[in-house]
Short mmCIF file of C-alpha atoms in Angstrom, two decimals:
data_model
loop_
_atom_site.label_atom_id
_atom_site.label_comp_id
_atom_site.label_asym_id
_atom_site.label_seq_id
_atom_site.Cartn_x
_atom_site.Cartn_y
_atom_site.Cartn_z
CA MET A 1 0.02 -0.09 -0.04
CA ASP A 2 1.04 3.59 -0.75
CA ASN A 3 1.44 6.34 1.86
CA ALA A 4 -0.96 9.29 2.27
CA ILE A 5 0.77 12.63 2.66
CA VAL A 6 -1.05 15.81 3.97
CA ALA A 7 -0.24 18.31 1.25
CA GLY A 8 -2.35 21.19 2.51
CA VAL A 9 -4.84 22.18 5.07
CA GLY A 10 -7.45 24.90 5.41
CA ILE A 11 -10.09 26.16 7.77
CA HIS A 12 -13.08 28.68 8.04
CA PRO A 13 -13.31 29.87 11.65
CA PHE A 14 -15.86 28.10 13.83
CA GLY A 15 -18.64 30.35 15.15
CA ARG A 16 -21.88 31.89 13.97
CA PHE A 17 -22.06 33.81 10.74
CA GLY A 18 -25.60 34.98 10.24
CA ASP A 19 -26.89 34.34 6.69
CA LYS A 20 -23.55 33.26 5.24
CA PRO A 21 -24.33 30.20 3.15
CA TYR A 22 -22.67 26.90 4.07
CA THR A 23 -21.36 26.70 0.50
CA GLU A 24 -19.30 29.86 1.07
CA ILE A 25 -18.11 28.63 4.50
CA GLY A 26 -16.86 25.34 2.96
CA ARG A 27 -15.42 26.97 -0.10
CA GLU A 28 -13.17 29.23 1.92
CA ALA A 29 -11.67 26.31 3.76
CA VAL A 30 -11.02 24.57 0.42
CA ILE A 31 -9.33 27.66 -1.14
CA MET A 32 -7.07 27.99 1.87
CA ALA A 33 -6.07 24.34 1.63
CA LEU A 34 -5.44 24.57 -2.12
CA LYS A 35 -3.25 27.65 -1.56
CA ASP A 36 -1.46 25.84 1.29
CA ALA A 37 -0.83 22.90 -1.09
CA GLY A 38 0.27 25.09 -3.95
CA MET A 39 -2.27 23.52 -6.23
CA GLU A 40 -5.42 24.50 -8.10
CA TYR A 41 -8.96 22.97 -7.72
CA LYS A 42 -8.61 21.08 -11.06
CA ASP A 43 -5.79 19.06 -9.46
CA ILE A 44 -8.29 17.38 -7.09
CA GLN A 45 -9.18 13.93 -8.37
CA ALA A 46 -11.84 12.98 -5.75
CA ALA A 47 -13.55 14.61 -2.88
CA PHE A 48 -15.30 13.45 0.29
CA VAL A 49 -17.33 15.94 2.21
CA SER A 50 -18.48 15.45 5.78
CA ARG A 51 -21.77 17.17 6.81
CA MET A 52 -24.80 16.34 8.96
CA TYR A 53 -27.27 19.21 9.26
CA LEU A 54 -27.10 20.27 5.61
CA PRO A 55 -29.32 19.34 2.61
CA ALA A 56 -28.58 16.62 0.24
CA THR A 57 -25.72 16.99 -2.17
CA ALA A 58 -24.09 19.62 0.08
CA GLY A 59 -20.64 18.50 -1.23
CA VAL A 60 -21.48 19.15 -4.80
CA LYS A 61 -23.24 22.40 -4.05
CA THR A 62 -20.18 23.62 -2.18
CA LEU A 63 -17.42 22.35 -4.61
CA SER A 64 -19.11 23.15 -7.82
CA THR A 65 -18.64 26.75 -7.07
CA LEU A 66 -14.87 26.12 -7.53
CA GLY A 67 -15.69 24.28 -10.90
CA ARG A 68 -17.55 21.29 -12.13
CA THR A 69 -14.57 19.12 -12.95
CA SER A 70 -16.61 15.76 -13.10
CA ILE A 71 -14.64 14.30 -10.14
CA PRO A 72 -16.54 12.00 -7.78
CA ILE A 73 -17.83 13.96 -4.76
CA VAL A 74 -19.29 11.88 -2.00
CA ASP A 75 -21.01 13.25 1.19
CA VAL A 76 -20.16 11.43 4.36
CA GLU A 77 -22.03 11.39 7.60
CA ALA A 78 -20.92 9.77 10.96
CA ALA A 79 -22.38 12.29 13.42
CA CYS A 80 -19.61 14.16 15.30
CA ALA A 81 -17.02 11.69 13.96
CA GLY A 82 -17.89 12.62 10.38
CA GLY A 83 -14.67 14.60 9.77
CA GLY A 84 -12.49 11.67 10.78
CA ALA A 85 -14.66 9.20 8.80
CA CYS A 86 -14.34 11.48 5.86
CA LEU A 87 -10.59 11.64 6.20
CA ARG A 88 -10.44 7.91 6.34
CA GLN A 89 -12.40 7.60 3.13
CA ALA A 90 -9.87 10.00 1.52
CA THR A 91 -6.91 8.03 3.01
CA THR A 92 -8.30 4.77 1.64
CA ALA A 93 -8.63 6.30 -1.80
CA ILE A 94 -4.97 7.29 -1.74
CA VAL A 95 -3.27 4.33 -0.19
CA SER A 96 -5.22 1.98 -2.50
CA GLY A 97 -3.44 3.67 -5.35
CA MET A 98 -6.84 4.68 -6.87
CA TYR A 99 -6.29 8.37 -6.83
CA ASP A 100 -3.19 10.68 -6.28
CA VAL A 101 -4.86 13.78 -4.94
CA VAL A 102 -7.97 13.70 -2.76
CA LEU A 103 -9.82 16.38 -0.80
CA ALA A 104 -11.39 15.75 2.58
CA LEU A 105 -13.71 18.71 3.53
CA GLY A 106 -15.91 19.03 6.54
CA VAL A 107 -18.55 21.75 6.55
CA GLU A 108 -21.47 22.45 8.84
CA LYS A 109 -23.98 25.16 9.56
CA MET A 110 -26.09 23.98 12.45
CA PRO A 111 -29.65 25.33 12.44
CA ARG A 112 -30.36 28.17 14.85
CA GLY A 113 -32.35 27.42 17.87
CA PHE A 114 -32.79 23.87 19.01
CA MET A 115 -31.31 20.84 17.16
CA ASP A 116 -34.23 18.69 16.15
CA PRO A 117 -33.75 15.62 18.35
CA ARG A 118 -35.25 13.31 15.68
CA GLN A 119 -31.99 13.50 13.77
CA LEU A 120 -30.49 11.39 16.48
CA TYR A 121 -33.26 9.76 18.47
CA GLU A 122 -36.37 7.71 17.80
CA GLY A 123 -39.75 9.41 17.84
CA TRP A 124 -40.70 7.64 21.17
CA GLN A 125 -37.55 8.80 22.89
CA THR A 126 -38.39 12.42 21.92
CA TYR A 127 -42.01 12.15 23.13
CA ALA A 128 -40.68 10.48 26.36
CA GLY A 129 -38.43 13.52 27.06
CA LEU A 130 -35.27 11.28 26.82
CA THR A 131 -33.35 13.33 24.18
CA GLN A 132 -30.75 15.38 25.94
CA ASN A 133 -27.28 14.46 24.73
CA THR A 134 -25.92 15.75 28.06
CA MET A 135 -27.69 13.21 30.05
CA TYR A 136 -25.43 10.48 28.60
CA TRP A 137 -22.22 12.34 29.46
CA ALA A 138 -23.59 13.09 32.90
CA MET A 139 -24.40 9.48 33.65
CA ASN A 140 -20.94 8.37 32.46
CA ALA A 141 -19.49 11.01 34.74
CA CYS A 142 -21.71 9.84 37.59
CA ARG A 143 -20.51 6.27 37.15
CA HIS A 144 -16.92 7.12 36.80
CA MET A 145 -17.11 9.30 39.93
CA GLN A 146 -18.49 6.28 41.75
CA ASP A 147 -16.01 3.72 40.39
CA TYR A 148 -12.87 5.77 40.55
CA GLY A 149 -13.44 8.67 42.88
CA THR A 150 -13.20 11.19 39.95
CA THR A 151 -14.45 14.67 41.12
CA ILE A 152 -16.38 17.46 39.54
CA GLN A 153 -13.44 19.78 40.19
CA GLN A 154 -11.26 17.56 37.99
CA ILE A 155 -13.85 17.82 35.30
CA GLY A 156 -14.08 21.55 35.78
CA LYS A 157 -10.33 21.87 35.50
CA ILE A 158 -10.56 20.40 31.93
CA ALA A 159 -13.07 23.02 30.97
CA TYR A 160 -10.85 25.63 32.54
CA LYS A 161 -7.88 24.41 30.62
CA ASN A 162 -9.70 24.44 27.36
CA HIS A 163 -11.22 27.88 27.82
CA LYS A 164 -7.76 29.21 28.63
CA ASN A 165 -6.25 27.50 25.49
CA GLY A 166 -8.97 28.95 23.30
CA VAL A 167 -7.83 32.45 23.91
CA ASN A 168 -4.94 31.85 21.58
CA ASN A 169 -7.06 30.25 18.76
CA PRO A 170 -8.21 32.83 16.09
CA PHE A 171 -10.39 30.15 14.59
CA ALA A 172 -12.37 29.49 17.80
CA MET A 173 -15.84 30.74 18.64
CA PHE A 174 -15.24 31.46 22.31
CA ARG A 175 -11.88 33.05 23.21
CA LYS A 176 -12.35 34.18 26.76
CA GLU A 177 -10.59 32.75 29.68
CA MET A 178 -13.12 31.70 32.25
CA PRO A 179 -12.41 31.58 35.96
CA MET A 180 -12.77 28.20 37.65
CA ASP A 181 -15.56 29.38 39.97
CA GLU A 182 -17.49 30.73 37.03
CA ILE A 183 -17.37 27.31 35.46
CA MET A 184 -18.28 25.47 38.75
CA ARG A 185 -21.28 27.87 39.37
CA SER A 186 -22.65 27.90 35.77
CA ALA A 187 -26.12 26.71 35.28
CA MET A 188 -26.54 22.89 35.93
CA VAL A 189 -27.66 21.17 32.65
CA CYS A 190 -27.68 17.47 33.71
CA ASP A 191 -26.32 16.83 37.07
CA PRO A 192 -23.25 17.00 37.57
CA ILE A 193 -22.46 18.61 34.23
CA ARG A 194 -22.82 22.43 34.07
CA LEU A 195 -23.19 24.76 31.13
CA TYR A 196 -19.58 26.00 30.76
CA MET A 197 -18.40 22.33 30.68
CA ILE A 198 -20.36 21.78 27.42
CA CYS A 199 -19.76 22.80 23.74
CA SER A 200 -22.17 24.65 21.58
CA PRO A 201 -23.43 23.86 18.09
CA ASP A 202 -22.22 26.36 15.50
CA GLU A 203 -20.90 26.67 11.95
CA GLY A 204 -17.49 26.13 10.30
CA ALA A 205 -15.45 24.22 7.84
CA ALA A 206 -12.01 22.52 7.65
CA ALA A 207 -10.23 21.01 4.63
CA VAL A 208 -7.40 18.56 4.25
CA ILE A 209 -5.81 17.65 0.91
CA LEU A 210 -4.11 14.33 0.78
CA VAL A 211 -1.66 13.20 -1.90
CA ASN A 212 0.04 9.91 -2.72
CA SER A 213 3.68 9.94 -1.34
CA LYS A 214 4.82 9.30 -4.92
CA VAL A 215 3.64 12.76 -6.04
CA ALA A 216 4.05 14.63 -2.73
CA LYS A 217 7.37 16.48 -3.71
CA LYS A 218 5.32 18.27 -6.48
CA TYR A 219 2.84 19.69 -4.00
CA THR A 220 4.31 20.38 -0.48
CA ARG A 221 7.25 21.95 1.16
CA LYS A 222 6.31 20.46 4.55
CA PRO A 223 4.95 16.92 3.99
CA LEU A 224 3.18 15.27 6.94
CA THR A 225 2.58 11.42 6.89
CA LEU A 226 -0.97 10.29 7.63
CA ALA A 227 0.36 7.35 9.50
CA ALA A 228 -3.05 5.94 10.51
CA CYS A 229 -6.69 6.72 10.35
CA SER A 230 -9.02 4.33 12.04
CA HIS A 231 -12.80 4.51 12.01
CA ARG A 232 -14.70 2.00 14.21
CA VAL A 233 -18.28 1.80 15.32
CA SER A 234 -19.05 0.63 18.89
CA ALA A 235 -20.02 -2.81 19.80
CA VAL A 236 -22.25 -3.46 22.80
CA PRO A 237 -22.22 -1.71 25.27
CA PHE A 238 -22.00 2.01 24.35
CA TYR A 239 -23.22 4.37 26.96
CA ASN A 240 -23.68 7.32 24.71
CA VAL A 241 -25.95 9.31 22.41
CA ALA A 242 -28.57 8.07 21.39
CA GLY A 243 -28.81 4.48 22.83
CA TYR A 244 -31.54 3.37 25.25
CA THR A 245 -30.44 -0.12 26.16
CA ASN A 246 -27.10 -1.86 26.97
CA TYR A 247 -25.52 -5.03 28.39
CA PRO A 248 -22.15 -5.06 30.10
CA THR A 249 -20.30 -7.58 27.90
CA GLY A 250 -16.82 -6.67 28.95
CA ASN A 251 -16.02 -5.30 25.45
CA LEU A 252 -13.38 -2.50 25.45
CA PRO A 253 -14.61 1.02 24.82
CA ILE A 254 -14.55 1.51 21.07
CA THR A 255 -12.14 4.50 21.38
CA THR A 256 -9.66 1.99 22.77
CA THR A 257 -10.25 -0.42 19.95
CA ALA A 258 -9.73 2.20 17.30
CA ALA A 259 -6.79 3.81 19.19
CA ARG A 260 -4.96 0.35 19.30
CA GLU A 261 -5.59 -0.08 15.62
CA ALA A 262 -4.18 3.35 14.92
CA TYR A 263 -1.13 2.88 17.21
CA GLU A 264 -0.27 -0.49 15.65
CA LYS A 265 -0.72 0.83 12.06
CA SER A 266 1.49 3.91 12.70
CA GLY A 267 4.16 2.01 14.75
CA VAL A 268 3.84 4.39 17.72
CA GLY A 269 2.41 4.14 21.18
CA PRO A 270 0.53 6.71 23.39
CA GLU A 271 3.85 7.58 24.99
CA ASP A 272 5.13 8.77 21.66
CA ILE A 273 2.18 11.30 21.15
CA ASP A 274 3.47 14.93 21.47
CA CYS A 275 0.12 16.58 21.10
CA ALA A 276 -3.60 15.61 20.75
CA GLU A 277 -6.94 17.12 19.88
CA ILE A 278 -9.70 14.91 21.27
CA GLN A 279 -13.45 15.07 21.64
CA ASP A 280 -14.54 17.24 24.50
CA THR A 281 -18.25 17.67 23.70
CA ASP A 282 -18.30 18.05 27.42
CA ALA A 283 -15.23 18.19 29.77
CA PHE A 284 -15.92 14.74 31.16
CA CYS A 285 -15.67 13.15 27.70
CA GLU A 286 -12.14 14.46 27.48
CA LEU A 287 -11.21 12.87 30.82
CA GLU A 288 -12.74 9.58 29.77
CA HIS A 289 -10.90 9.71 26.48
CA TYR A 290 -7.46 10.19 28.13
CA GLU A 291 -8.11 6.67 29.56
CA GLN A 292 -9.69 5.16 26.45
CA LEU A 293 -6.77 6.50 24.20
CA LEU A 294 -4.42 4.81 26.71
CA PHE A 295 -2.74 8.06 27.84
CA CYS A 296 -3.26 6.57 31.32
CA LYS A 297 -4.90 3.64 33.09
CA PRO A 298 -8.68 3.44 33.60
CA GLY A 299 -9.69 5.65 36.46
CA GLU A 300 -6.63 7.83 36.26
CA GLY A 301 -7.95 10.49 33.86
CA GLY A 302 -8.54 12.81 36.90
CA LYS A 303 -4.94 12.43 38.00
CA LEU A 304 -3.75 13.36 34.56
CA ILE A 305 -5.50 16.80 34.74
CA ASP A 306 -4.49 17.27 38.40
CA ASP A 307 -0.86 16.74 37.50
CA GLY A 308 -1.04 19.13 34.59
CA PHE A 309 -0.08 16.37 32.25
CA THR A 310 -2.35 17.56 29.47
CA GLU A 311 -1.94 21.29 30.00
CA MET A 312 0.02 23.51 27.60
CA GLY A 313 3.64 22.92 28.75
CA GLY A 314 2.65 19.43 30.21
CA LYS A 315 3.88 16.09 28.97
CA LEU A 316 1.03 15.66 26.47
CA PRO A 317 -0.92 18.80 25.78
CA VAL A 318 -4.49 18.09 24.77
CA ASN A 319 -6.86 20.44 22.96
CA MET A 320 -4.36 23.25 22.35
CA SER A 321 -7.08 24.79 20.05
CA GLY A 322 -9.35 25.14 23.12
CA GLY A 323 -11.27 22.03 22.13
CA LEU A 324 -14.89 21.83 21.11
CA ILE A 325 -15.68 23.76 24.28
CA CYS A 326 -14.16 26.86 22.65
CA LYS A 327 -14.49 26.07 18.96
CA GLY A 328 -18.07 24.89 19.27
CA GLU A 329 -19.33 21.75 17.57
CA PRO A 330 -20.02 22.19 13.81
CA VAL A 331 -20.74 18.57 13.54
CA GLY A 332 -19.53 17.63 10.02
CA ALA A 333 -16.44 19.90 10.30
CA SER A 334 -15.12 19.35 13.87
CA GLY A 335 -13.15 16.20 13.16
CA LEU A 336 -11.19 17.83 10.34
CA GLY A 337 -10.80 21.00 12.52
CA MET A 338 -8.89 18.77 14.94
CA VAL A 339 -6.68 17.42 12.12
CA PHE A 340 -6.06 21.02 10.93
CA GLU A 341 -4.68 21.96 14.38
CA ILE A 342 -2.56 18.83 14.57
CA CYS A 343 -1.07 19.64 11.15
CA LEU A 344 -0.23 23.13 12.06
CA GLN A 345 1.40 21.92 15.32
CA LEU A 346 3.64 19.48 13.40
CA ARG A 347 4.70 22.14 10.96
CA GLY A 348 5.50 24.56 13.76
CA GLU A 349 2.87 27.01 12.57
CA SER A 350 0.65 27.20 15.67
CA GLY A 351 1.97 30.52 17.06
CA PRO A 352 1.00 31.00 20.65
CA ARG A 353 -0.61 27.58 20.77
CA GLN A 354 2.69 25.84 19.66
CA VAL A 355 3.70 22.67 21.43
CA LYS A 356 7.51 22.60 21.43
CA ASP A 357 9.12 20.03 19.07
CA ALA A 358 5.80 18.41 18.18
CA LYS A 359 6.58 15.60 15.82
CA ILE A 360 3.62 13.16 16.25
CA GLY A 361 0.05 14.14 16.77
CA LEU A 362 -3.23 12.42 17.44
CA ALA A 363 -6.85 13.45 16.61
CA GLN A 364 -9.76 11.64 18.03
CA SER A 365 -13.49 12.31 17.33
CA TYR A 366 -16.54 10.52 18.78
CA GLY A 367 -20.05 10.50 17.37
CA SER A 368 -23.57 9.54 18.17
CA MET A 369 -24.44 5.84 17.96
CA GLY A 370 -20.76 4.87 18.67
CA HIS A 371 -18.72 6.33 15.81
CA VAL A 372 -15.07 6.93 16.68
CA THR A 373 -12.12 7.86 14.56
CA VAL A 374 -8.42 7.97 15.72
CA THR A 375 -5.97 9.79 13.34
CA ILE A 376 -2.19 9.76 13.87
CA ILE A 377 -0.01 12.19 11.87
CA LYS A 378 3.73 12.26 11.84
CA GLN A 379 6.30 14.76 10.64
CA MET B 1 -84.39 14.79 14.51
CA GLU B 2 -81.35 15.40 16.77
CA LYS B 3 -78.05 14.39 15.58
CA ILE B 4 -75.70 13.60 18.43
CA ILE B 5 -72.16 14.23 17.53
CA ARG B 6 -69.56 12.28 19.57
CA LYS B 7 -65.85 12.90 19.68
CA ASN B 8 -63.12 10.62 20.70
CA ILE B 9 -65.29 7.66 21.80
CA ASP B 10 -62.88 5.25 20.42
CA THR B 11 -59.64 6.48 21.94
CA LEU B 12 -57.24 3.62 22.54
CA GLU B 13 -54.40 2.88 24.83
CA LEU B 14 -51.36 2.15 22.67
CA PRO B 15 -47.85 1.17 23.56
CA PHE B 16 -45.05 3.90 22.89
CA ALA B 17 -43.51 1.58 20.29
CA SER B 18 -44.10 -1.90 19.07
CA GLY B 19 -42.26 -4.85 20.66
CA PHE B 20 -41.37 -3.26 24.03
CA LEU B 21 -44.49 -3.98 26.14
CA SER B 22 -46.09 -7.39 26.75
CA GLU B 23 -49.83 -7.80 25.95
CA PRO B 24 -52.54 -7.52 26.87
CA LEU B 25 -52.10 -3.89 28.05
CA LYS B 26 -54.69 -4.31 30.68
CA PRO B 27 -54.41 -4.49 33.62
CA ARG B 28 -51.39 -2.23 33.53
CA GLU B 29 -49.81 -3.88 36.67
CA ASN B 30 -49.28 -7.04 34.69
CA ILE B 31 -47.40 -5.41 31.80
CA HIS B 32 -43.74 -6.43 31.47
CA LEU B 33 -41.05 -4.89 29.40
CA LEU B 34 -39.95 -7.24 26.58
CA GLY B 35 -36.40 -7.99 25.92
CA THR B 36 -34.44 -10.15 23.45
CA ARG B 37 -32.02 -12.67 24.80
CA CYS B 38 -29.34 -14.07 22.49
CA LEU B 39 -29.02 -17.82 22.66
CA ASN B 40 -25.55 -17.54 21.13
CA CYS B 41 -23.79 -14.93 23.38
CA GLY B 42 -26.19 -14.47 26.20
CA VAL B 43 -26.72 -10.63 25.78
CA VAL B 44 -30.07 -9.29 26.72
CA LEU B 45 -31.28 -5.97 25.30
CA LEU B 46 -34.59 -4.10 25.61
CA GLY B 47 -37.12 -4.53 22.78
CA SER B 48 -38.19 -7.36 20.37
CA ARG B 49 -35.46 -8.11 17.85
CA ASP B 50 -34.82 -10.82 15.32
CA ARG B 51 -31.09 -10.57 15.50
CA CYS B 52 -28.74 -10.05 18.41
CA GLU B 53 -27.32 -6.58 18.33
CA ALA B 54 -24.17 -7.78 20.22
CA CYS B 55 -23.14 -10.70 18.07
CA ALA B 56 -25.39 -10.47 14.97
CA SER B 57 -26.76 -14.12 15.60
CA PRO B 58 -30.39 -14.81 14.50
CA MET B 59 -30.63 -17.25 17.42
CA VAL B 60 -32.65 -15.02 19.70
CA LYS B 61 -35.70 -15.42 22.10
CA ILE B 62 -38.12 -12.70 23.15
CA ILE B 63 -38.43 -12.69 26.94
CA GLN B 64 -40.43 -10.75 29.51
CA LEU B 65 -38.03 -8.75 31.64
CA SER B 66 -38.06 -8.50 35.49
CA ARG B 67 -40.10 -5.59 36.87
CA ARG B 68 -37.50 -4.80 39.51
CA GLY B 69 -33.92 -3.51 39.18
CA LYS B 70 -31.29 -1.11 40.54
CA ILE B 71 -30.03 2.29 39.43
CA TRP B 72 -26.69 1.83 37.71
CA SER B 73 -26.12 5.51 37.05
CA HIS B 74 -28.31 8.63 37.14
CA THR B 75 -28.70 12.29 36.39
CA VAL B 76 -31.25 14.97 36.59
CA MET B 77 -32.35 17.02 33.48
CA ARG B 78 -32.67 20.67 34.53
CA TYR B 79 -34.03 21.81 31.11
CA VAL B 80 -36.82 20.47 28.93
CA SER B 81 -35.66 18.97 25.53
CA PRO B 82 -36.60 20.63 22.31
CA TRP B 83 -40.13 19.63 21.46
CA PRO B 84 -40.82 19.38 17.66
CA PHE B 85 -44.48 18.35 17.87
CA ALA B 86 -47.80 20.06 17.61
CA ILE B 87 -49.20 18.50 20.74
CA PRO B 88 -48.25 20.24 23.93
CA ASN B 89 -45.02 19.40 25.75
CA PRO B 90 -45.93 17.46 28.87
CA HIS B 91 -42.39 17.59 30.52
CA GLN B 92 -41.33 19.88 33.30
CA PRO B 93 -37.80 19.95 34.85
CA PRO B 94 -36.31 18.77 37.07
CA MET B 95 -36.49 15.30 35.48
CA PRO B 96 -34.57 12.39 36.99
CA VAL B 97 -33.12 9.88 34.48
CA ALA B 98 -31.18 6.70 35.14
CA TRP B 99 -29.51 3.72 33.51
CA VAL B 100 -31.49 0.97 35.30
CA GLN B 101 -30.00 -2.51 35.46
CA LEU B 102 -32.31 -5.42 35.70
CA PRO B 103 -31.36 -9.03 36.99
CA GLU B 104 -31.13 -10.24 33.38
CA GLY B 105 -28.09 -7.94 33.05
CA VAL B 106 -29.79 -5.65 30.59
CA GLN B 107 -29.47 -1.91 31.20
CA ILE B 108 -32.22 0.56 30.19
CA ILE B 109 -32.47 4.33 30.13
CA SER B 110 -35.60 5.46 31.99
CA ARG B 111 -37.20 8.38 33.50
CA ILE B 112 -37.51 7.83 37.25
CA ASN B 113 -40.49 9.04 39.21
CA CYS B 114 -38.77 10.32 42.36
CA ASN B 115 -37.31 13.28 44.05
CA PRO B 116 -34.04 14.15 42.48
CA ASP B 117 -32.38 14.03 45.91
CA ASP B 118 -33.30 10.38 46.30
CA LEU B 119 -31.32 9.22 43.31
CA LYS B 120 -28.40 7.04 44.01
CA ILE B 121 -26.39 4.19 42.43
CA GLY B 122 -27.79 0.95 43.74
CA LEU B 123 -31.30 2.32 44.54
CA PRO B 124 -33.88 -0.51 44.04
CA VAL B 125 -36.49 0.57 41.59
CA GLU B 126 -39.57 -1.00 40.08
CA LEU B 127 -41.31 -0.69 36.70
CA VAL B 128 -44.35 1.46 36.31
CA ILE B 129 -46.38 1.73 33.05
CA GLU B 130 -48.24 4.97 32.84
CA LYS B 131 -49.63 7.32 30.21
CA GLY B 132 -46.71 9.11 28.74
CA TRP B 133 -48.55 11.38 26.39
CA GLU B 134 -51.38 11.59 23.94
CA ASP B 135 -51.03 11.21 20.27
CA GLU B 136 -52.52 13.56 17.58
CA THR B 137 -55.85 11.65 17.64
CA GLY B 138 -56.14 11.62 21.39
CA ASN B 139 -55.04 8.09 22.10
CA ASP B 140 -53.19 7.47 25.34
CA ILE B 141 -49.70 6.29 24.80
CA LEU B 142 -48.35 4.05 27.45
CA MET B 143 -44.75 4.47 28.44
CA TYR B 144 -42.39 2.76 30.84
CA LYS B 145 -40.82 4.51 33.80
CA PHE B 146 -39.20 3.29 37.00
CA GLN B 147 -39.89 4.49 40.58
CA PRO B 148 -38.24 3.65 43.95
CA GLU B 149 -39.36 0.21 45.08
CA LYS B 150 -42.23 0.34 47.45
CA LYS B 151 -41.23 -1.25 50.73
CA GLU B 152 -43.62 -4.14 51.91
CA ARG B 153 -45.67 -3.43 54.88
CA LYS B 154 -44.94 -5.66 57.76
#
């Protein structure tokens, strides 16, 4: 199999942009990535476009504004893991030798007001009032606090870390440091998870252009190797949006399964990761993911944040971008937004967010119904 | 001649979804939740299925689930969820919710009819079937919930 190389990355800031059409939001990320890769749109041979809350054929509607070049354009949806799933499709297209230049774009414009729960839940769950995404994260936190003594302060510290990191991210929606007591006293949403520990839906786009290593020299001055891109869907049990029944089978969490596959494929271990962007739809998710990505043992996620392990300047900085808590969660785009940040880090282009000597980075996204993607990129 | 116009004389009691509640639906105290037990891997999940969701085997059996279980984890919803329906929203916060574990091993998400302060991991709970909401034609829709187990009088 051939290697996939990241030739260019682009982004449209995440936030709220009034009436700006999603096609323009997506297009801007692609134009930035093309410029970064030193190529023109007609060099793209295939495109995968991750989106969830957009109408059909959103990929074509967005990319045809750059030219109808008759390439295959496929929309991909895997809830919040869509960006990673999309990247995996692009990776597969490259390493199989089928295409030399492939675009992975994630674009989203979440509707204003409430998210229609019927996108994720059965009708009866909605009638029964059982459709708050936060209730799953809250119950996972509740169980973890019982089993391991994890505290709400540790969860709050992760929110505090991400809010602080987001100040340095010009592409993030929220860029304000938030004092710990403001986080800990914010409105309770689903006990024990409070408002400032949770991300918001919003809008944005991120693009990654992959090329076959055989042609990489033509396109990029700073090649990054896409060493692994795993996409797995959870077995039973998964204690997450939007399930209603489980059985404790003893199966490993799907994030661990996907992470092990990615570590093995890329020939590195968690101890080799220099920086990571991981799913923090709420601050407890991030803690849980430390353990499931094997950054530490089960139950030790709280210790990791207490020890400053995942802070800027710590042994393994996590969510240098401010995470979803600061960027918001434009569902189709967020997984690629994580990859964008990792690529900047490995190229030494993250400015005030820069992790010193970052050589190997990891991006993990997790979506409703048990989607998870783990991407490892190397210098 | 008088014409008597009647409305809603034929409203029914219907289950919230098919395959979850045993029949008949009367009397309510006799209703059990239905589950599917896999004869290949042993997993039990809520609802009537023709395949095991855990191992994909078609060797499954529909069973009636125990009416009593324990809270495995819990939370309290402090906001009502978005309500995309024409019928009025019957829900009011605070709303206790739990993963309830039954003796069969199956875990189920359920609203809990209790004071939010009474929620705790391990709390014994029992099934209650009650009217959850009305559909557009005025039928009563039966929904499952759990409530703290009533202690027996000595």
